[in-house]
DNA sequence: GCGAATCCGACCAGATCGGTCGGGAATTGT
DNA sequence: ACAATTCCCGACCGATCTGGTCGGATTCGC
């Protein structure tokens, strides 16, 4: 029921990239140090993020990673979905086997409703939102 | 990111109990058959539910399980929290190690906000809501 | 005391988690 | 051409978690 460390690492890396000047690629090593993420582990995470189109990469000297889309067009939902292998459904089991007891449908409905809620929220928050929210002077805009 | 089968089983059992006449205890065997749950597995789930005060049990002939509180006073949040061992925090890792990179706080905030949202929802839905929602003629009351 | 039922600890196979390792392939600088 | 740099990628690995099962101890009603 907790977010996986893998997804958390992926989020960190993406947030760091979103907060950096977008033209200069950042290497795994630097990303690893800034985010406190084991470098070789981060490597495979970035790989799936790239395959999913959320990152672009460049090899050789001066290479590294950049965002594949604008920061405002990447939601944290996309990121965790990619990294955690697509499955992000609270009601997975309940929906799969259609066991029929009194209250079964009510249970399924209640769970999938909550599931839809969290997914909607996850897909609504973008990297842009996060870096904006992080700078204290932007807080006023959010009314926090 | 998916709800555990254990929690799902716990929910099923509780819903079944909530939908049954509350005075007569129901045995593991019957609960197991109605819910399609392996009996011995269900046994340990019911045990922690009882230790948590959500169930009362009676031993010997004519024994079994009954709800420990009124169905309207048991939320599905309580159930999954007990069965899945208490931890139900989306932002667990992010909060634990306070790694400091640009955007760290924004990320923590965003995650814990969503976490709070799903928890609030989980704690708001009661067993009563679920069994009510299950009977089709009650749908109108919900505007579904 | 007998049978029905819960209680409870031990065990277990397989999957997942959180990484590590080592090398290959592409790109750039000299 | 060659070396340095950087990503690419498959294999592996120990620890923990998942989803159970088993066997027996305990308690209750009769």
XYZ file of C-alpha atoms (C1' of nucleotides) in Angstrom:
348
model
C 0.000 0.000 0.000
C 3.098 2.158 0.053
C 4.682 3.697 -3.024
C 7.725 1.663 -4.092
C 11.210 3.019 -3.578
C 11.760 2.582 -7.269
C 8.891 4.912 -8.101
C 10.045 7.353 -5.457
C 13.515 7.415 -7.021
C 12.033 7.930 -10.439
C 10.000 10.840 -9.156
C 13.031 12.415 -7.517
C 15.095 12.183 -10.672
C 12.338 13.666 -12.785
C 11.765 16.518 -10.344
C 15.465 17.317 -10.272
C 15.570 17.381 -14.055
C 12.488 19.570 -14.191
C 14.132 22.050 -11.830
C 17.359 22.261 -13.840
C 18.153 24.199 -17.015
C 16.630 21.956 -19.676
C 19.231 22.416 -22.393
C 22.164 20.799 -20.636
C 21.833 17.029 -20.190
C 22.467 15.697 -16.699
C 24.393 12.479 -16.128
C 23.343 9.535 -14.027
C 26.179 10.235 -11.626
C 25.083 13.769 -10.812
C 21.426 12.785 -10.614
C 22.407 10.001 -8.274
C 24.283 12.320 -5.921
C 21.681 15.054 -5.903
C 18.839 12.664 -5.269
C 20.637 10.264 -2.937
C 19.925 7.333 -5.226
C 22.226 4.323 -5.879
C 23.658 5.057 -9.319
C 23.300 1.626 -10.896
C 19.789 1.281 -9.606
C 18.876 4.689 -10.923
C 20.249 3.625 -14.274
C 17.567 1.027 -14.877
C 14.854 3.353 -13.688
C 15.904 6.060 -16.111
C 15.963 3.436 -18.815
C 12.288 2.572 -18.510
C 11.449 6.241 -18.205
C 13.225 6.838 -21.490
C 11.532 3.898 -23.185
C 8.245 5.362 -22.049
C 9.080 8.631 -23.770
C 9.358 10.650 -20.570
C 13.099 11.137 -21.036
C 15.536 11.658 -23.868
C 19.158 10.568 -23.579
C 22.477 11.345 -25.191
C 25.530 9.141 -25.092
C 29.233 9.935 -25.050
C 30.988 12.838 -23.388
C 28.670 15.633 -22.423
C 25.771 13.223 -22.682
C 23.072 12.538 -20.117
C 19.319 12.835 -19.666
C 16.764 15.521 -20.382
C 13.002 15.589 -20.086
C 11.241 14.147 -23.100
C 8.345 16.589 -22.847
C 7.717 19.933 -21.203
C 7.614 19.764 -17.413
C 4.015 20.882 -17.402
C 3.056 17.953 -19.588
C 4.491 15.229 -17.409
C 2.299 14.065 -14.554
C 3.560 12.098 -11.572
C 0.919 9.540 -12.480
C 2.700 8.755 -15.731
C 5.967 8.325 -13.886
C 4.806 5.892 -11.225
C 2.748 3.983 -13.784
C 5.830 3.447 -15.947
C 8.243 2.647 -13.142
C 5.943 0.420 -11.135
C 4.975 -1.519 -14.225
C 1.671 0.029 -15.093
C -0.453 -1.408 -12.329
C -1.880 1.222 -10.075
C -5.314 -0.101 -9.234
C -6.677 -0.243 -5.724
C -9.522 -2.483 -6.814
C -7.435 -4.939 -8.822
C -8.354 -8.160 -7.022
C -11.914 -7.189 -6.357
C -12.528 -6.545 -10.022
C -10.656 -9.583 -11.303
C -12.436 -12.504 -9.659
C -16.139 -11.788 -9.721
C -16.990 -13.554 -6.511
C -20.643 -13.123 -5.694
C -21.623 -12.561 -2.097
C -24.011 -10.052 -0.598
C -22.303 -6.710 -0.836
C -19.760 -7.741 -3.452
C -20.748 -5.109 -5.919
C -20.922 -2.431 -3.273
C -17.392 -3.271 -2.249
C -16.087 -3.241 -5.792
C -17.761 0.094 -6.447
C -16.428 1.705 -3.310
C -12.880 0.579 -4.004
C -12.827 1.536 -7.646
C -14.282 4.901 -6.785
C -11.406 5.646 -4.452
C -9.032 4.219 -7.009
C -10.352 6.595 -9.646
C -9.980 9.475 -7.237
C -6.322 8.876 -6.473
C -5.519 8.218 -10.126
C -7.180 11.412 -11.192
C -5.172 13.290 -8.612
C -1.954 11.566 -9.596
C -2.499 12.472 -13.215
C -3.399 16.058 -12.416
C -0.156 16.962 -10.651
C 2.689 17.776 -13.050
C 6.413 18.200 -12.541
C 5.892 21.880 -13.119
C 3.458 22.068 -10.216
C 5.979 20.432 -7.946
C 8.966 22.656 -8.665
C 6.739 25.717 -8.480
C 5.329 24.629 -5.185
C 8.815 24.108 -3.831
C 9.947 27.721 -4.082
C 8.521 29.466 -0.990
C 7.566 32.674 -2.780
C 5.281 30.764 -5.080
C 3.275 29.545 -2.105
C 1.039 32.566 -2.212
C -0.199 31.628 -5.627
C -1.493 28.394 -4.158
C -2.950 30.053 -1.143
C -0.862 27.958 1.201
C 0.386 0.054 -5.292
C -2.376 -2.529 -5.323
C -4.436 -3.500 -2.297
C -3.221 -6.814 -0.869
C -5.284 -9.942 -1.243
C -5.238 -10.260 2.503
C -6.907 -6.879 2.930
C -9.362 -7.692 0.173
C -10.302 -10.918 1.966
C -10.693 -9.045 5.219
C -12.993 -6.565 3.536
C -15.096 -9.320 2.004
C -15.537 -11.086 5.302
C -16.514 -7.902 7.085
C -18.981 -6.936 4.357
C -20.589 -10.357 4.499
C -20.931 -10.106 8.259
C -22.367 -6.619 7.977
C -24.988 -7.888 5.544
C -26.051 -10.788 7.769
C -28.323 -10.850 10.822
C -25.977 -9.617 13.531
C -27.183 -11.804 16.386
C -26.160 -15.158 14.991
C -22.386 -15.710 14.842
C -21.039 -16.944 11.517
C -18.305 -19.562 11.354
C -15.071 -19.385 9.434
C -16.238 -22.201 7.194
C -19.359 -20.429 6.023
C -17.559 -17.111 5.640
C -14.924 -18.885 3.625
C -17.437 -20.425 1.247
C -19.482 -17.283 0.790
C -16.496 -15.102 0.126
C -14.411 -17.583 -1.828
C -11.561 -17.337 0.649
C -9.195 -20.176 1.723
C -10.475 -21.095 5.177
C -7.180 -21.375 7.041
C -5.942 -18.141 5.530
C -9.128 -16.386 6.475
C -8.633 -17.685 9.985
C -5.551 -15.564 10.631
C -7.121 -12.532 9.046
C -10.158 -12.745 11.299
C -7.783 -13.132 14.209
C -6.096 -9.773 13.728
C -9.461 -8.189 13.024
C -10.644 -9.472 16.372
C -7.506 -8.334 18.173
C -8.108 -4.920 16.688
C -11.588 -4.856 18.162
C -13.403 -4.954 14.855
C -14.759 -8.442 15.529
C -16.004 -10.425 18.479
C -15.732 -14.194 18.546
C -17.317 -17.112 20.340
C -15.781 -20.536 20.656
C -17.337 -23.953 20.813
C -20.501 -25.176 19.168
C -22.666 -22.425 17.775
C -19.677 -20.119 17.948
C -18.292 -17.894 15.228
C -17.739 -14.235 14.493
C -19.806 -11.094 14.780
C -19.003 -7.454 14.205
C -17.406 -5.793 17.205
C -19.125 -2.483 16.537
C -22.129 -1.285 14.566
C -21.678 -1.562 10.804
C -21.964 2.181 10.452
C -19.049 2.678 12.805
C -16.562 0.479 10.955
C -14.751 2.101 8.058
C -12.930 0.179 5.365
C -9.903 2.269 6.300
C -9.771 0.640 9.719
C -9.952 -2.781 8.165
C -7.151 -2.432 5.649
C -5.000 -0.618 8.207
C -5.317 -3.535 10.619
C -4.894 -6.314 8.089
C -2.076 -4.738 6.114
C -0.202 -3.958 9.292
C -1.035 -0.343 9.825
C 1.026 1.185 7.061
C -1.053 2.908 4.462
C 1.069 5.898 3.501
C 1.765 6.854 -0.073
C 4.516 9.232 1.003
C 6.289 6.838 3.368
C 9.765 6.853 1.827
C 9.678 10.485 0.834
C 8.938 11.511 4.380
C 11.388 9.151 6.051
C 14.730 10.108 4.555
C 14.839 13.850 4.289
C 16.976 14.033 1.195
C 17.433 17.613 0.104
C 17.386 18.390 -3.588
C 15.598 21.113 -5.466
C 11.948 20.213 -5.418
C 12.184 17.741 -2.561
C 9.675 19.488 -0.413
C 7.306 20.031 -3.298
C 7.391 16.322 -3.987
C 6.803 15.378 -0.375
C 3.906 17.778 -0.153
C 2.260 16.568 -3.321
C 2.502 12.932 -2.279
C 1.303 13.411 1.257
C -1.576 15.488 -0.016
C -2.774 12.650 -2.201
C -2.111 10.257 0.634
C -4.309 12.293 2.940
C -7.013 12.344 0.308
C -7.203 8.585 -0.129
C -7.014 7.990 3.617
C -9.807 10.429 4.269
C -11.911 8.650 1.688
C -11.037 5.224 3.047
C -12.036 6.294 6.531
C -15.257 7.884 5.352
C -16.763 4.775 3.771
C -18.343 2.403 6.278
C -19.560 -1.164 6.008
C -23.052 0.202 6.217
C -22.497 2.352 3.151
C -21.336 -0.664 1.227
C -24.198 -3.021 1.980
C -26.665 -0.195 1.352
C -25.061 0.645 -1.952
C -25.278 -2.978 -2.977
C -29.038 -3.248 -2.976
C -30.203 -1.780 -6.325
C -33.238 0.010 -4.940
C -31.018 2.045 -2.656
C -29.167 3.422 -5.645
C -31.624 6.276 -6.008
C -30.704 7.600 -2.613
C -27.154 8.013 -3.844
C -28.196 9.505 -7.124
C -26.459 6.802 -9.084
C -15.939 -36.320 28.333
C -16.994 -35.450 23.384
C -17.357 -32.750 19.497
C -17.486 -28.190 17.518
C -15.432 -24.290 16.937
C -11.770 -20.635 17.608
C -6.781 -19.748 18.762
C -2.015 -19.651 17.490
C 2.610 -20.657 16.241
C 5.462 -22.902 12.774
C 6.445 -23.706 8.248
C 6.813 -23.156 3.164
C 7.184 -22.102 -1.977
C 7.303 -18.523 -4.940
C 7.271 -13.629 -6.144
C 8.827 -9.110 -5.416
C 12.085 -5.585 -3.776
C 16.074 -3.223 -3.761
C 19.916 -3.452 -5.397
C 24.871 -4.972 -7.722
C 28.026 -6.475 -11.517
C 30.138 -6.670 -15.817
C 30.350 -5.869 -20.230
C 28.655 -3.840 -24.820
C 27.515 0.034 -27.845
C 27.458 4.816 -29.189
C 29.375 9.376 -29.182
C 32.922 12.899 -28.642
C 37.635 14.831 -28.217
C 42.473 14.436 -29.698
C 42.525 5.770 -35.185
C 42.027 5.692 -30.522
C 40.746 6.575 -25.983
C 37.616 8.496 -22.823
C 33.026 9.054 -21.611
C 28.529 7.988 -21.151
C 24.349 5.395 -21.791
C 22.468 0.479 -22.673
C 21.168 -3.917 -20.959
C 20.978 -8.568 -19.311
C 22.243 -11.517 -15.467
C 22.439 -12.244 -10.798
C 21.548 -12.009 -5.679
C 20.080 -11.782 -0.757
C 16.338 -10.339 2.036
C 11.686 -9.615 2.676
C 6.855 -10.094 1.637
C 2.832 -12.750 -0.160
C -0.296 -16.073 0.027
C -1.004 -19.653 1.849
C -0.967 -24.707 4.687
C -0.498 -27.767 8.826
C -1.002 -29.465 13.345
C -2.171 -28.929 17.532
C -3.852 -26.339 21.911
C -7.801 -24.179 23.959
C -12.530 -23.193 25.042
C -17.354 -23.888 24.956
C -21.979 -26.362 24.810
C -23.985 -30.553 25.607
